[in-house]
Tab-separated table of C-alpha atoms and ligand atoms in Angstrom:
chain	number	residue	atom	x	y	z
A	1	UNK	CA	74.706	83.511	79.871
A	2	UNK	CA	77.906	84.107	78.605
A	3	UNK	CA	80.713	84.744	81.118
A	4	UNK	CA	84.396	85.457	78.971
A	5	UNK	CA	85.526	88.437	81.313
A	6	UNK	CA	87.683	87.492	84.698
A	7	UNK	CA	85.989	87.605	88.105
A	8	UNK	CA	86.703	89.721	90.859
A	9	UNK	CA	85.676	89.056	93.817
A	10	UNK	CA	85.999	91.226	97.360
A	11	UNK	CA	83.939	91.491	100.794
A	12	UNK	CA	84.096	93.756	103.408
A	13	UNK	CA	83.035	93.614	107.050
A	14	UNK	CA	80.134	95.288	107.946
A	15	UNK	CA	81.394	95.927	111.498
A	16	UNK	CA	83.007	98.712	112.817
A	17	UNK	CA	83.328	102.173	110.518
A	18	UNK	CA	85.687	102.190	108.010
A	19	UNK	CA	88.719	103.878	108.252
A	20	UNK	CA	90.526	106.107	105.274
A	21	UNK	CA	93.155	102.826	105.563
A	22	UNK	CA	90.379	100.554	104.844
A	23	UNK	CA	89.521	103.259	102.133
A	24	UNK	CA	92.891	104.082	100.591
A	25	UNK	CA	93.943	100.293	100.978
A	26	UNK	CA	90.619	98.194	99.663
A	27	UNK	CA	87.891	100.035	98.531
A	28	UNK	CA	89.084	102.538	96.758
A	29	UNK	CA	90.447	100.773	94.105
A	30	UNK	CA	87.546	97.965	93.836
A	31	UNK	CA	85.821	100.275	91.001
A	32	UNK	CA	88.999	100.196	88.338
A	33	UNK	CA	88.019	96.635	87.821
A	34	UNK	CA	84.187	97.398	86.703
A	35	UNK	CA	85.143	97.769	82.964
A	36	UNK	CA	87.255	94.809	82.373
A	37	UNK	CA	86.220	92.289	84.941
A	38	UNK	CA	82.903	90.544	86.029
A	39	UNK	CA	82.811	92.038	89.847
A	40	UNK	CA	81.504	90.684	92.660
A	41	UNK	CA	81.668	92.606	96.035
A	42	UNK	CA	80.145	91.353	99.105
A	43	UNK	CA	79.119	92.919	102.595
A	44	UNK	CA	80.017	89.769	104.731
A	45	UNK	CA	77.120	89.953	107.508
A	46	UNK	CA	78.310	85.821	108.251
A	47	UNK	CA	81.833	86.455	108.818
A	48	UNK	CA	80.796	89.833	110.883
A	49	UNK	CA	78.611	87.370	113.780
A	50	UNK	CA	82.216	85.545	114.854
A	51	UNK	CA	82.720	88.708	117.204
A	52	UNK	CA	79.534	89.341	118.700
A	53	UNK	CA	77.210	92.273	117.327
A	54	UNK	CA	74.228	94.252	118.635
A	55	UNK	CA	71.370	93.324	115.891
A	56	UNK	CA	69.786	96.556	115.414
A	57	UNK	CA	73.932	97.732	114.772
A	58	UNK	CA	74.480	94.870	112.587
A	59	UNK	CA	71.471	95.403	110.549
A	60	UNK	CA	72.385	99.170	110.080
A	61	UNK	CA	75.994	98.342	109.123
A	62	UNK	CA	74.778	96.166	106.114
A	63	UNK	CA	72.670	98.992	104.540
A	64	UNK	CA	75.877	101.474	105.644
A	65	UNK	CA	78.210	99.117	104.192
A	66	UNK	CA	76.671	98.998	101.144
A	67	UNK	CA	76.017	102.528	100.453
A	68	UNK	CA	79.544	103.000	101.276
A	69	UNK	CA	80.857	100.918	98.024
A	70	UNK	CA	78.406	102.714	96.009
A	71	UNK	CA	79.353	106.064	97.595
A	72	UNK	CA	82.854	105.149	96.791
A	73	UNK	CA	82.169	105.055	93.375
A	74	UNK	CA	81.141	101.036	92.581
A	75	UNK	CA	77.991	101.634	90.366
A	76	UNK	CA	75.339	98.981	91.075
A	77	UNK	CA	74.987	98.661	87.064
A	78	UNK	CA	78.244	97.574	86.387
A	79	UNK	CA	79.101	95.417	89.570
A	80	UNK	CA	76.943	92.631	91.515
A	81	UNK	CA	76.854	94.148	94.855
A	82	UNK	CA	75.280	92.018	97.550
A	83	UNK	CA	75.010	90.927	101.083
A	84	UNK	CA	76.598	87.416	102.037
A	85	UNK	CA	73.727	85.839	104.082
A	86	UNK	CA	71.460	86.551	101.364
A	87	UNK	CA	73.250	83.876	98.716
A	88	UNK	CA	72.432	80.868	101.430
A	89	UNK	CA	75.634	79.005	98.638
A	90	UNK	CA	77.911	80.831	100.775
A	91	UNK	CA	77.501	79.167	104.318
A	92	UNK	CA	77.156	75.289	102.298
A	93	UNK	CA	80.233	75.687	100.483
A	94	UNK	CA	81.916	77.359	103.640
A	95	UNK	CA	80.639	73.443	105.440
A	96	UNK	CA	81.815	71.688	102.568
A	97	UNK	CA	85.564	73.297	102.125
A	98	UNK	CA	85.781	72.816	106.490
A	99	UNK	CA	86.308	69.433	105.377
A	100	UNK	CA	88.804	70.500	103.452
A	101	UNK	CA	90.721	72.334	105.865
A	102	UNK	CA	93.221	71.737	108.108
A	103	UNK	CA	93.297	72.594	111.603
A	104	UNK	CA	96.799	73.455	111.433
A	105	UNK	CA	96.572	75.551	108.891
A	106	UNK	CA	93.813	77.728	110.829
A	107	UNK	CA	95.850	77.458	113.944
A	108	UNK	CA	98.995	79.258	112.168
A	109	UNK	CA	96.347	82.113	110.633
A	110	UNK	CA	97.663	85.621	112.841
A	111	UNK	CA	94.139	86.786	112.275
A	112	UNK	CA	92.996	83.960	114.741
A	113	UNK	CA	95.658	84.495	116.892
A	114	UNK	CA	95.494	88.230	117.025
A	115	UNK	CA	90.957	87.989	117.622
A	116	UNK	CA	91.273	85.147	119.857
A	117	UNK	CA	93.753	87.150	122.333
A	118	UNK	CA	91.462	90.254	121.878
A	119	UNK	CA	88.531	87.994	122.612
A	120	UNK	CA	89.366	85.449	125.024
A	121	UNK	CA	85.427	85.456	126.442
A	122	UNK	CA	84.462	84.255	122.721
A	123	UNK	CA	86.953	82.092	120.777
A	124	UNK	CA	83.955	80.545	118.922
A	125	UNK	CA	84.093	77.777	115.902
A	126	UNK	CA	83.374	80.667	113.947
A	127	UNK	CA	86.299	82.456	114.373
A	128	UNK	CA	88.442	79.500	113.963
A	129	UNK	CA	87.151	78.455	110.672
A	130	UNK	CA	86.438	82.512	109.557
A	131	UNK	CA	88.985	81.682	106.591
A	132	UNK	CA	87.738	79.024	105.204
A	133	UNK	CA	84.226	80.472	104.468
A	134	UNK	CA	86.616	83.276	103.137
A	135	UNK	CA	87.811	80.914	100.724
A	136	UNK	CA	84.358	79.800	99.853
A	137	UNK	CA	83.352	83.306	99.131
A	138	UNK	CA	85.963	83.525	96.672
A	139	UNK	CA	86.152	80.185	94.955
A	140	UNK	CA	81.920	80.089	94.864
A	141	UNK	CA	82.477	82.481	91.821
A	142	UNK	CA	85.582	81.003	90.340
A	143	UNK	CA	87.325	84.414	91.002
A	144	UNK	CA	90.471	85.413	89.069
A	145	UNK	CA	91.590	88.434	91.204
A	146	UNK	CA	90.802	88.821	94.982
A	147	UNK	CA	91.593	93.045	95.729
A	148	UNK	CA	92.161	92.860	99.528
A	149	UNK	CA	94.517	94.981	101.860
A	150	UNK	CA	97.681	93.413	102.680
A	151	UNK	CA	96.327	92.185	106.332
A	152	UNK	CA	94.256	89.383	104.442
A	153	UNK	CA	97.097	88.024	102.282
A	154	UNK	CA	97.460	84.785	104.343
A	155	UNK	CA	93.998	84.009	104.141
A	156	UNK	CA	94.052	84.405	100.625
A	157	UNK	CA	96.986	81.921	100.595
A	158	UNK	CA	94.744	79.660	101.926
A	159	UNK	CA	92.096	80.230	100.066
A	160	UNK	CA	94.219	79.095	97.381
A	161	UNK	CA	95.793	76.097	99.226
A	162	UNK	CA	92.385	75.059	99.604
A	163	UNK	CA	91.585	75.245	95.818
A	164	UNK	CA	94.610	73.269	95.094
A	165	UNK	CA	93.950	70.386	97.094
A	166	UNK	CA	90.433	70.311	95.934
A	167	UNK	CA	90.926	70.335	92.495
A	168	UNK	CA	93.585	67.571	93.264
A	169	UNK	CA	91.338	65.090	94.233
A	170	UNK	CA	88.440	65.815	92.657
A	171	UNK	CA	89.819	67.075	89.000
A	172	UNK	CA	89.351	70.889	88.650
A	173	UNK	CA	86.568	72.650	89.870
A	174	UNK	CA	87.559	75.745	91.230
A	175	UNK	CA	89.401	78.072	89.536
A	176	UNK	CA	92.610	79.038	92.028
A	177	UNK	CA	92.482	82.981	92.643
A	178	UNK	CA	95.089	85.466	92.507
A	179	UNK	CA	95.237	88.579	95.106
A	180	UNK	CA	95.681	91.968	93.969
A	181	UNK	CA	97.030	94.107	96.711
A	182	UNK	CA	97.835	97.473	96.235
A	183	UNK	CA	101.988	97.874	97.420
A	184	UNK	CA	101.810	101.942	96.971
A	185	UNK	CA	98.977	102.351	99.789
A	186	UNK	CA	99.141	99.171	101.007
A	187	UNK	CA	99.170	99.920	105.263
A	188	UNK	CA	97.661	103.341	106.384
A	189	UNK	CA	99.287	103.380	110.045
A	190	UNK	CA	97.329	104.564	113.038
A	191	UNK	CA	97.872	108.375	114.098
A	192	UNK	CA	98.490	107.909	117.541
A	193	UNK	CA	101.268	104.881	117.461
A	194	UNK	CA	102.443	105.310	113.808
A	195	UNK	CA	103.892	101.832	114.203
A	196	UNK	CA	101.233	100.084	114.395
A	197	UNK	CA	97.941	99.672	111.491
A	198	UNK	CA	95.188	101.981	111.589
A	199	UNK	CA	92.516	100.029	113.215
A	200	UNK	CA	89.020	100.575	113.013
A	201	UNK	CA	88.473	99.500	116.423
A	202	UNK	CA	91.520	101.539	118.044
A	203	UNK	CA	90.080	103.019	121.392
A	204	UNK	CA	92.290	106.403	120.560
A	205	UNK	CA	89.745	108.709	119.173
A	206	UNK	CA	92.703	110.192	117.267
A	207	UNK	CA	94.208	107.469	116.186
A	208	UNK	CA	91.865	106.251	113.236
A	209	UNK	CA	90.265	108.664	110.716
A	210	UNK	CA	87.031	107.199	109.213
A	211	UNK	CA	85.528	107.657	105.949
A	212	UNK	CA	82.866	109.542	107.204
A	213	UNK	CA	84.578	111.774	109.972
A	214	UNK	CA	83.401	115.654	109.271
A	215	UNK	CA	86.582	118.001	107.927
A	216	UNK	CA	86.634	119.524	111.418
A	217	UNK	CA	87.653	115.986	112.823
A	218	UNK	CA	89.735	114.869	109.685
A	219	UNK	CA	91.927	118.113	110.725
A	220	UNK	CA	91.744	117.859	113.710
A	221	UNK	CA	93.210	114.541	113.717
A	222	UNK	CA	95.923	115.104	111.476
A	223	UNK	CA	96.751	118.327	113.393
A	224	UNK	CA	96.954	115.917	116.509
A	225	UNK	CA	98.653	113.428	115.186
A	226	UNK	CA	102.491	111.988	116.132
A	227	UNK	CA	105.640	112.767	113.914
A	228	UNK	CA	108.977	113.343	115.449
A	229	UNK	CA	111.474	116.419	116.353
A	230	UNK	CA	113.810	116.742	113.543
A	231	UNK	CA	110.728	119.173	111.538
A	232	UNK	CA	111.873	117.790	108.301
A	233	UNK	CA	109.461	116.674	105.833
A	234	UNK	CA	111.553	113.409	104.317
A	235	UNK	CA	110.307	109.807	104.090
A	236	UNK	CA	112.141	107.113	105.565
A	237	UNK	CA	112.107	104.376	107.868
A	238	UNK	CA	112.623	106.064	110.845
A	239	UNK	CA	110.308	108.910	110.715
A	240	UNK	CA	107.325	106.431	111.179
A	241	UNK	CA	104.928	108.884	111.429
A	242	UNK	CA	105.414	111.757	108.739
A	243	UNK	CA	106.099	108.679	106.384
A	244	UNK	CA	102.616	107.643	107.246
A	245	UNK	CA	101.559	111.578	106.503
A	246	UNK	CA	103.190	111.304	103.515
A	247	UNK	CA	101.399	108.208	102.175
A	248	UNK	CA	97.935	109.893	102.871
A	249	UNK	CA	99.305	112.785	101.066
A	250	UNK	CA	100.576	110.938	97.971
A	251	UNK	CA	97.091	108.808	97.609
A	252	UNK	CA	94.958	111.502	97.861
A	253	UNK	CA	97.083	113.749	95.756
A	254	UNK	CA	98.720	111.580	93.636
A	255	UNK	CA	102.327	113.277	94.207
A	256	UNK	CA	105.623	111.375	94.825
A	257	UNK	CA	107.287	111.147	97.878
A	258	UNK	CA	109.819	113.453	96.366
A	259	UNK	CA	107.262	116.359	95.223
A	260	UNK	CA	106.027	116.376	98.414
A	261	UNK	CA	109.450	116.722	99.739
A	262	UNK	CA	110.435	119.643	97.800
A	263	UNK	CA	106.850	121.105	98.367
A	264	UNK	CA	107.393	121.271	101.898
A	265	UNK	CA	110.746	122.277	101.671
A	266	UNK	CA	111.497	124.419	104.386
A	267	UNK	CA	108.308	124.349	105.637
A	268	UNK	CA	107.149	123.112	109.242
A	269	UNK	CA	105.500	119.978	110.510
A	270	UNK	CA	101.985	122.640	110.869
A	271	UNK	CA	101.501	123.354	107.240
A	272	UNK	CA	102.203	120.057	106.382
A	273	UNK	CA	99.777	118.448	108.814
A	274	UNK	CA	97.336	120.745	107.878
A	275	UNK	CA	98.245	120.177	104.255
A	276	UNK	CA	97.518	116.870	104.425
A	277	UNK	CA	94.105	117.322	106.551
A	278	UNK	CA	92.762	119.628	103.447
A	279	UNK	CA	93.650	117.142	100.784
A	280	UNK	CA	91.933	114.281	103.030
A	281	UNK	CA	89.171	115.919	103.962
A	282	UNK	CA	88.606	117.287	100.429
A	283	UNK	CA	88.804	114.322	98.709
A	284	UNK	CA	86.517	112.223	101.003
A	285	UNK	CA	83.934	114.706	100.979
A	286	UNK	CA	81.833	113.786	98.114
A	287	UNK	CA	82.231	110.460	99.341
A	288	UNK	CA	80.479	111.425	102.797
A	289	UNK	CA	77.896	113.660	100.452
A	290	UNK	CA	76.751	110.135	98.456
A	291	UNK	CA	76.902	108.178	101.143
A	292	UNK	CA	74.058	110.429	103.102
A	293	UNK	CA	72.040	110.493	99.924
A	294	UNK	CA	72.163	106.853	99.485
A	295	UNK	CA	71.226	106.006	102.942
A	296	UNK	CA	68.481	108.481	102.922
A	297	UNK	CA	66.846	106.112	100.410
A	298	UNK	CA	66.757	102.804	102.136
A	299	UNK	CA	64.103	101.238	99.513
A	300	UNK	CA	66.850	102.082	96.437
A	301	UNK	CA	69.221	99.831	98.809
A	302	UNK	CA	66.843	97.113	98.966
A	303	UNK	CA	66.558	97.007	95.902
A	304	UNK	CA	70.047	96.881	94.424
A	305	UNK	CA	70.995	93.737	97.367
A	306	UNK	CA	67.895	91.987	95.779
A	307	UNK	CA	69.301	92.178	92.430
A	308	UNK	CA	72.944	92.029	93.103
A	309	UNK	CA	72.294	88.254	95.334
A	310	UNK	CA	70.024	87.108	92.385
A	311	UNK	CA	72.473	87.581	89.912
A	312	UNK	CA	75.519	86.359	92.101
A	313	UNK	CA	72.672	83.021	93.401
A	314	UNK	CA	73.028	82.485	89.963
A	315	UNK	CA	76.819	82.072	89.537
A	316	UNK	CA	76.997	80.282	92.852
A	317	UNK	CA	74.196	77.851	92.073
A	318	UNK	CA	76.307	76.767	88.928
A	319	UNK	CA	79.440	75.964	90.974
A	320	UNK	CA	77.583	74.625	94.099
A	321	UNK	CA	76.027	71.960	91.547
A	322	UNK	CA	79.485	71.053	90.423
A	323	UNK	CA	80.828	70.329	93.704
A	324	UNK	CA	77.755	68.263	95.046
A	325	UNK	CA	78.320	66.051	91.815
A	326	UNK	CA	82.187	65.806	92.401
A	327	UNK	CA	81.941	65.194	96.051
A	328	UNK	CA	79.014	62.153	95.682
A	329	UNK	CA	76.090	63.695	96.781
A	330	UNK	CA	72.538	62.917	95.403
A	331	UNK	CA	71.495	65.105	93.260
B	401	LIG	N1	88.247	88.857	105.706
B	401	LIG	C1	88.070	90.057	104.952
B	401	LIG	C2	88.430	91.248	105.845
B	401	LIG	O1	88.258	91.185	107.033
B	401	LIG	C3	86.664	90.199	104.450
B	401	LIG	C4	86.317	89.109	103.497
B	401	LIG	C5	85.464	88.081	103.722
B	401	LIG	C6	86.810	88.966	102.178
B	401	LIG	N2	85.374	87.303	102.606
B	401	LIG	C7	86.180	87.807	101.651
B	401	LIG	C8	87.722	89.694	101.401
B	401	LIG	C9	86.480	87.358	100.369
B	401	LIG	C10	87.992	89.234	100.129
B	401	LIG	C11	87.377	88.073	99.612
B	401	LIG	O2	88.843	92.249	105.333
């Protein structure tokens, strides 16, 4: 087979429901790569079992997860969608490049920091060495381009820190991958606190909208959510939280800052938050009306994991057979 295009490669969790931040910031734009690229994208079950998950939830969140990128537009024709644990290459390259890893560089990763005070019962190996399986989900299919939201930028570093110093003493093998990270939509802040991210596991039901909320709750929660007394639609710095509004507004309408400015010229915080409510709720609704078709047809799911981890097996088998031969085992 014949492989001239790039690679992309991304994964999400399939923990937790997604928020419009993991949306807007991630997902969203994984399908402008489909004509152009060779696209790989990945529910990572393995990485999801360092925090500990109820089975039946887990098992649930797969088949929800990967609806979700198809519901989002990523057509199962034109990318190889698939579930990590089911391309075994994954966890034996994640062994091998743990030897390649230093435990000062996983030490100084905030994601480990940030989990490890959240879950001070369970600071597992797992957690620790989370980014370097990252890094062999990325470098198993020589990736070019690695679409992730701005939180997973240092990992990606690594990833390609790791790379390097492979290829250094072995001669090249992996091919050392570039992120793409969207700067326009880059952080979707939480509601509630508009300071800090939108996170999918924020306890503040208001605080996080999710892909799949109903319109009554996406308006709800923008009707709820936090701004400031001056009244004045205007982005900047220190109006954290119509800023934030405003960023919804402009990815799901595609307006500048300054058009939406002018358009609520004059105009109070209500019609704006509503405003922005309408054009959310509106434009995740036919992903929500996909989404319940899809999962309404778990055998079509099946199907398309089978075929998406037999064609990626096959891409990983031809790198996995490269780096047994480099690093001296039998073949
Ligand atoms: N760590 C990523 C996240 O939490 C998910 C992920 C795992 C990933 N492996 C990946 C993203 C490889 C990009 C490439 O969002």
């Amino acid at each position: 087979m014949l492989q001239d295009k790039k690679i992309v490669f991304s994964g999400v969790q399939p923990s937790g429901n997604l928020t419009i931040g993991n949306y807007l910031g991630a997902i969203k734009n994984f399908s402008r790569f489909s004509e152009d690229y060779k696209t790989f994208y990945c529910v990572v079950d393995l990485h999801a079992i360092t925090v500990r998950q109820v089975p039946a939830e887990l098992r649930r969140r797969t088949y929800e997860t990967l609806a979700l990128y198809m519901a989002c537009g990523l057509d199962e024709t034109k990318n190889t969608l698939f579930v990590q644990s089911h391309v075994p290459a994954h966890a034996e390259l994640g062994w091998v490049l743990d030897c390649y890893t230093m435990f000062g560089e996983l030490s100084r990763m905030t994601q480990f920091k940030d989990k490890s005070s959240k879950n001070a019962q369970n600071i597992n190996a797992g957690l620790f060495t989370y980014p370097s399986l990252m890094a062999a989900d990325i470098l198993l299919y020589q990736t070019d381009l690695v679409p992730v939201g701005i939180d997973q930028k240092q990992h990606l570093e690594l990833a390609r820190d790791i790379a390097i110093r492979f290829n250094q003493i072995y001669g090249d093998t992996f091919t050392v991958p570039d992120g793409y990270i969207p700067t326009d939509t880059m952080k979707i802040m939480s509601l509630a606190e508009p300071t800090s991210k939108m996170s999918k596991s924020d306890k503040n039901p208001n605080a996080v909208v999710y892909i799949l909320d109903s319109k009554d709750d996406v308006l709800r929660k923008f009707k709820k959510a936090v701004t400031d007394s001056e009244a004045v639609v205007r982005y900047s710095e220190d109006k954290p939280g119509v800023s934030n509004l405003m960023t919804v507004y402009r990815a799901f309408t595609g307006k500048s800052f300054e058009e939406i400015e002018r358009e609520f010229d004059g105009k109070g915080y209500g019609d704006f938050k509503l405003a922005v409510g309408e054009v959310c709720a509106d434009g995740l609704a036919p992903v929500r009306d996909e989404f319940a078709r899809l999962m309404a047809d778990k055998a079509h799911l099946e199907d398309v994991m089978k075929r998406g981890a037999d064609e990626a097996a096959y891409y990983a088998r031809k790198t996995m057979s490269k780096v047994r031969r480099k690093i001296g085992f039998v073949n």
